[in-house]
Short mmCIF file of C-alpha atoms in Angstrom, two decimals:
data_model
loop_
_atom_site.label_atom_id
_atom_site.label_comp_id
_atom_site.label_asym_id
_atom_site.label_seq_id
_atom_site.Cartn_x
_atom_site.Cartn_y
_atom_site.Cartn_z
CA UNK I 1 -16.93 60.01 -32.81
CA UNK I 2 -16.11 61.54 -29.44
CA UNK I 3 -12.97 59.39 -28.99
CA UNK I 4 -11.81 60.28 -32.50
CA UNK I 5 -12.10 63.92 -31.82
CA UNK I 6 -10.24 63.48 -28.58
CA UNK I 7 -7.46 61.54 -30.56
CA UNK I 8 -7.22 64.22 -33.10
CA UNK I 9 -7.05 66.88 -30.41
CA UNK I 10 -4.36 65.06 -28.64
CA UNK I 11 -2.27 64.54 -31.82
CA UNK I 12 -2.61 68.13 -32.72
CA UNK I 13 -1.23 68.92 -29.16
CA UNK I 14 1.67 66.67 -29.76
CA UNK I 15 2.36 68.29 -33.13
CA UNK I 16 2.53 71.78 -31.40
CA UNK I 17 4.79 70.61 -28.77
CA UNK I 18 7.36 69.30 -31.57
CA UNK I 19 6.88 72.56 -33.38
CA UNK I 20 7.61 74.41 -30.24
CA UNK I 21 10.66 72.30 -29.77
CA UNK I 22 11.89 73.08 -33.22
CA UNK I 23 11.37 76.77 -32.61
CA UNK I 24 13.35 76.70 -29.51
CA UNK I 25 16.11 74.78 -31.10
CA UNK I 26 16.26 77.28 -34.00
CA UNK I 27 16.44 80.29 -31.41
CA UNK I 28 19.01 78.47 -29.24
CA UNK I 29 21.25 78.01 -32.39
CA UNK I 30 20.94 81.51 -33.40
CA UNK I 31 21.60 82.79 -29.98
CA UNK I 32 24.75 80.38 -29.97
CA UNK I 33 26.35 82.66 -32.58
CA UNK I 34 26.41 85.56 -30.21
CA UNK I 35 28.95 83.57 -27.88
CA UNK I 36 31.10 81.85 -30.50
CA UNK I 37 33.89 83.32 -32.11
CA UNK I 38 35.00 82.07 -35.64
CA UNK I 39 38.26 82.07 -37.29
CA UNK I 40 39.01 85.18 -39.38
CA UNK I 41 38.41 83.19 -42.68
CA UNK I 42 34.83 82.46 -41.65
CA UNK I 43 33.86 86.14 -40.92
CA UNK I 44 33.27 87.31 -44.49
CA UNK I 45 30.36 86.22 -46.85
CA UNK I 46 27.21 84.79 -45.68
CA UNK I 47 26.92 82.88 -42.24
CA UNK I 48 25.80 79.29 -43.35
CA UNK I 49 23.88 76.99 -41.32
CA UNK I 50 23.37 73.63 -42.87
CA UNK I 51 20.88 71.09 -41.90
CA UNK I 52 21.41 67.37 -42.80
CA UNK I 53 18.52 65.86 -44.39
CA UNK I 54 14.84 67.14 -43.85
CA UNK I 55 13.92 68.74 -40.55
CA UNK I 56 11.23 71.02 -39.43
CA UNK I 57 13.98 73.30 -38.02
CA UNK I 58 14.78 74.57 -41.48
CA UNK I 59 11.65 76.49 -41.74
CA UNK I 60 12.25 77.95 -38.21
CA UNK I 61 15.74 78.91 -39.08
CA UNK I 62 14.70 80.48 -42.40
CA UNK I 63 12.27 82.61 -40.46
CA UNK I 64 15.03 83.94 -38.21
CA UNK I 65 17.34 84.39 -41.34
CA UNK I 66 14.75 86.80 -42.85
CA UNK I 67 15.05 89.20 -40.11
CA UNK I 68 18.48 88.46 -38.25
CA UNK I 69 22.30 88.58 -39.20
CA UNK I 70 25.40 87.20 -37.42
CA UNK I 71 27.36 90.35 -36.96
CA UNK I 72 27.46 91.84 -40.54
CA UNK I 73 26.85 88.40 -42.26
CA UNK I 74 23.44 87.56 -43.66
CA UNK I 75 22.30 84.05 -42.53
CA UNK I 76 21.91 81.41 -45.21
CA UNK I 77 20.15 78.13 -44.45
CA UNK I 78 20.78 75.07 -46.54
CA UNK I 79 19.46 71.69 -46.48
CA UNK I 80 22.38 69.28 -47.37
CA UNK I 81 23.24 65.65 -47.39
CA UNK I 82 25.94 64.20 -45.10
CA UNK I 83 28.01 63.72 -48.19
CA UNK I 84 28.21 67.22 -49.20
CA UNK I 85 31.22 69.53 -48.72
CA UNK I 86 30.40 70.98 -45.30
CA UNK I 87 33.79 72.79 -44.46
CA UNK I 88 32.37 76.09 -45.83
CA UNK I 89 29.53 76.24 -43.31
CA UNK I 90 29.56 77.75 -39.86
CA UNK I 91 27.12 75.42 -38.18
CA UNK I 92 26.08 72.02 -39.27
CA UNK I 93 23.08 70.60 -37.48
CA UNK I 94 22.32 66.85 -37.54
CA UNK I 95 18.75 66.11 -36.49
CA UNK I 96 18.13 62.84 -34.48
CA UNK I 97 17.08 60.84 -37.54
CA UNK I 98 20.40 61.44 -39.19
CA UNK I 99 22.50 60.93 -35.99
CA UNK I 100 24.19 57.87 -37.48
CA UNK I 101 25.91 60.36 -39.87
CA UNK I 102 27.37 62.59 -37.11
CA UNK I 103 30.67 60.79 -36.63
CA UNK I 104 31.39 60.86 -40.48
CA UNK I 105 30.36 64.42 -40.58
CA UNK I 106 32.59 65.41 -37.52
CA UNK I 107 35.71 63.79 -39.35
CA UNK I 108 34.81 65.83 -42.62
CA UNK I 109 34.72 69.21 -40.78
CA UNK I 110 37.49 68.62 -38.36
CA UNK I 111 39.70 71.71 -37.99
CA UNK I 112 37.60 73.78 -40.45
CA UNK I 113 35.93 76.19 -38.11
CA UNK I 114 32.62 74.52 -38.17
CA UNK I 115 30.40 73.98 -35.10
CA UNK I 116 28.62 70.67 -35.08
CA UNK I 117 25.28 70.62 -33.52
CA UNK I 118 23.36 67.38 -32.83
CA UNK I 119 20.02 66.15 -31.44
CA UNK I 120 20.69 62.86 -29.73
CA UNK I 121 21.47 62.04 -26.15
CA UNK I 122 25.36 61.33 -25.74
CA UNK I 123 26.57 62.79 -29.01
CA UNK I 124 28.30 65.71 -27.11
CA UNK I 125 30.46 63.36 -25.42
CA UNK I 126 31.54 61.79 -28.65
CA UNK I 127 31.43 63.86 -31.64
CA UNK I 128 29.54 67.21 -31.45
CA UNK I 129 30.32 70.60 -29.82
CA UNK I 130 26.65 71.20 -28.91
CA UNK I 131 23.95 68.75 -28.26
CA UNK I 132 20.13 69.52 -27.51
CA UNK I 133 18.68 67.59 -24.77
CA UNK I 134 15.30 67.57 -23.32
CA UNK I 135 14.94 67.20 -19.52
CA UNK I 136 11.45 67.03 -17.94
CA UNK I 137 10.04 68.62 -21.00
CA UNK I 138 12.39 71.56 -21.14
CA UNK I 139 14.77 72.34 -23.86
CA UNK I 140 18.49 72.75 -22.96
CA UNK I 141 21.91 71.74 -24.43
CA UNK I 142 25.17 70.04 -23.52
CA UNK I 143 28.36 71.66 -24.55
CA UNK I 144 31.70 70.09 -25.29
CA UNK I 145 34.41 72.76 -25.24
CA UNK I 146 37.24 70.43 -26.31
CA UNK I 147 35.31 69.49 -29.44
CA UNK I 148 34.65 73.17 -30.20
CA UNK I 149 38.34 73.99 -29.57
CA UNK I 150 39.59 71.40 -32.09
CA UNK I 151 37.30 73.15 -34.71
CA UNK I 152 39.08 76.46 -34.08
CA UNK I 153 36.35 78.40 -32.62
CA UNK I 154 36.46 80.08 -29.35
CA UNK I 155 33.53 80.04 -26.84
CA UNK I 156 32.56 82.71 -24.41
CA UNK I 157 32.49 81.51 -20.76
CA UNK I 158 28.77 82.77 -20.68
CA UNK I 159 27.78 80.00 -23.15
CA UNK I 160 29.58 77.39 -21.11
CA UNK I 161 27.73 78.30 -18.02
CA UNK I 162 24.28 78.45 -19.84
CA UNK I 163 24.48 74.78 -21.06
CA UNK I 164 25.69 71.45 -19.31
CA UNK I 165 29.50 71.07 -20.02
CA UNK I 166 30.51 67.53 -20.85
CA UNK I 167 34.03 66.16 -21.78
#
């Protein structure tokens, strides 16, 4: 019985850590918007954040969307499939379980002013503009300025200094 309680306790701690990671990722994502300038065509209507598939980050983003805006734009969080029309979004987040779809999504949104954010090591070098990484238990991010430029978005030098720049 004692071992079982210890196991339950350990599993609950792991769950809290994962939940905290998702909260940090959602906060990072919201804060990225302060350092990215979107094309004029993307500065009207809702600010759309699409999450491919199911992910706990959706709930965290919805909490942020209830009380924050991006400039004058209301934040709209959508759960989408990789096959959906993603060109109307501002951010597309591809969680690690859906990372096999990242290259296909990158092709679909090429040049459309959409920031692709991923969650698997190495994807900032190949397809995404921003990629979450965890180093020594601390959440951080990689940023690929050339991928962001090809999307038609301008990135503040401040954001470039906050993350690890990759090419």
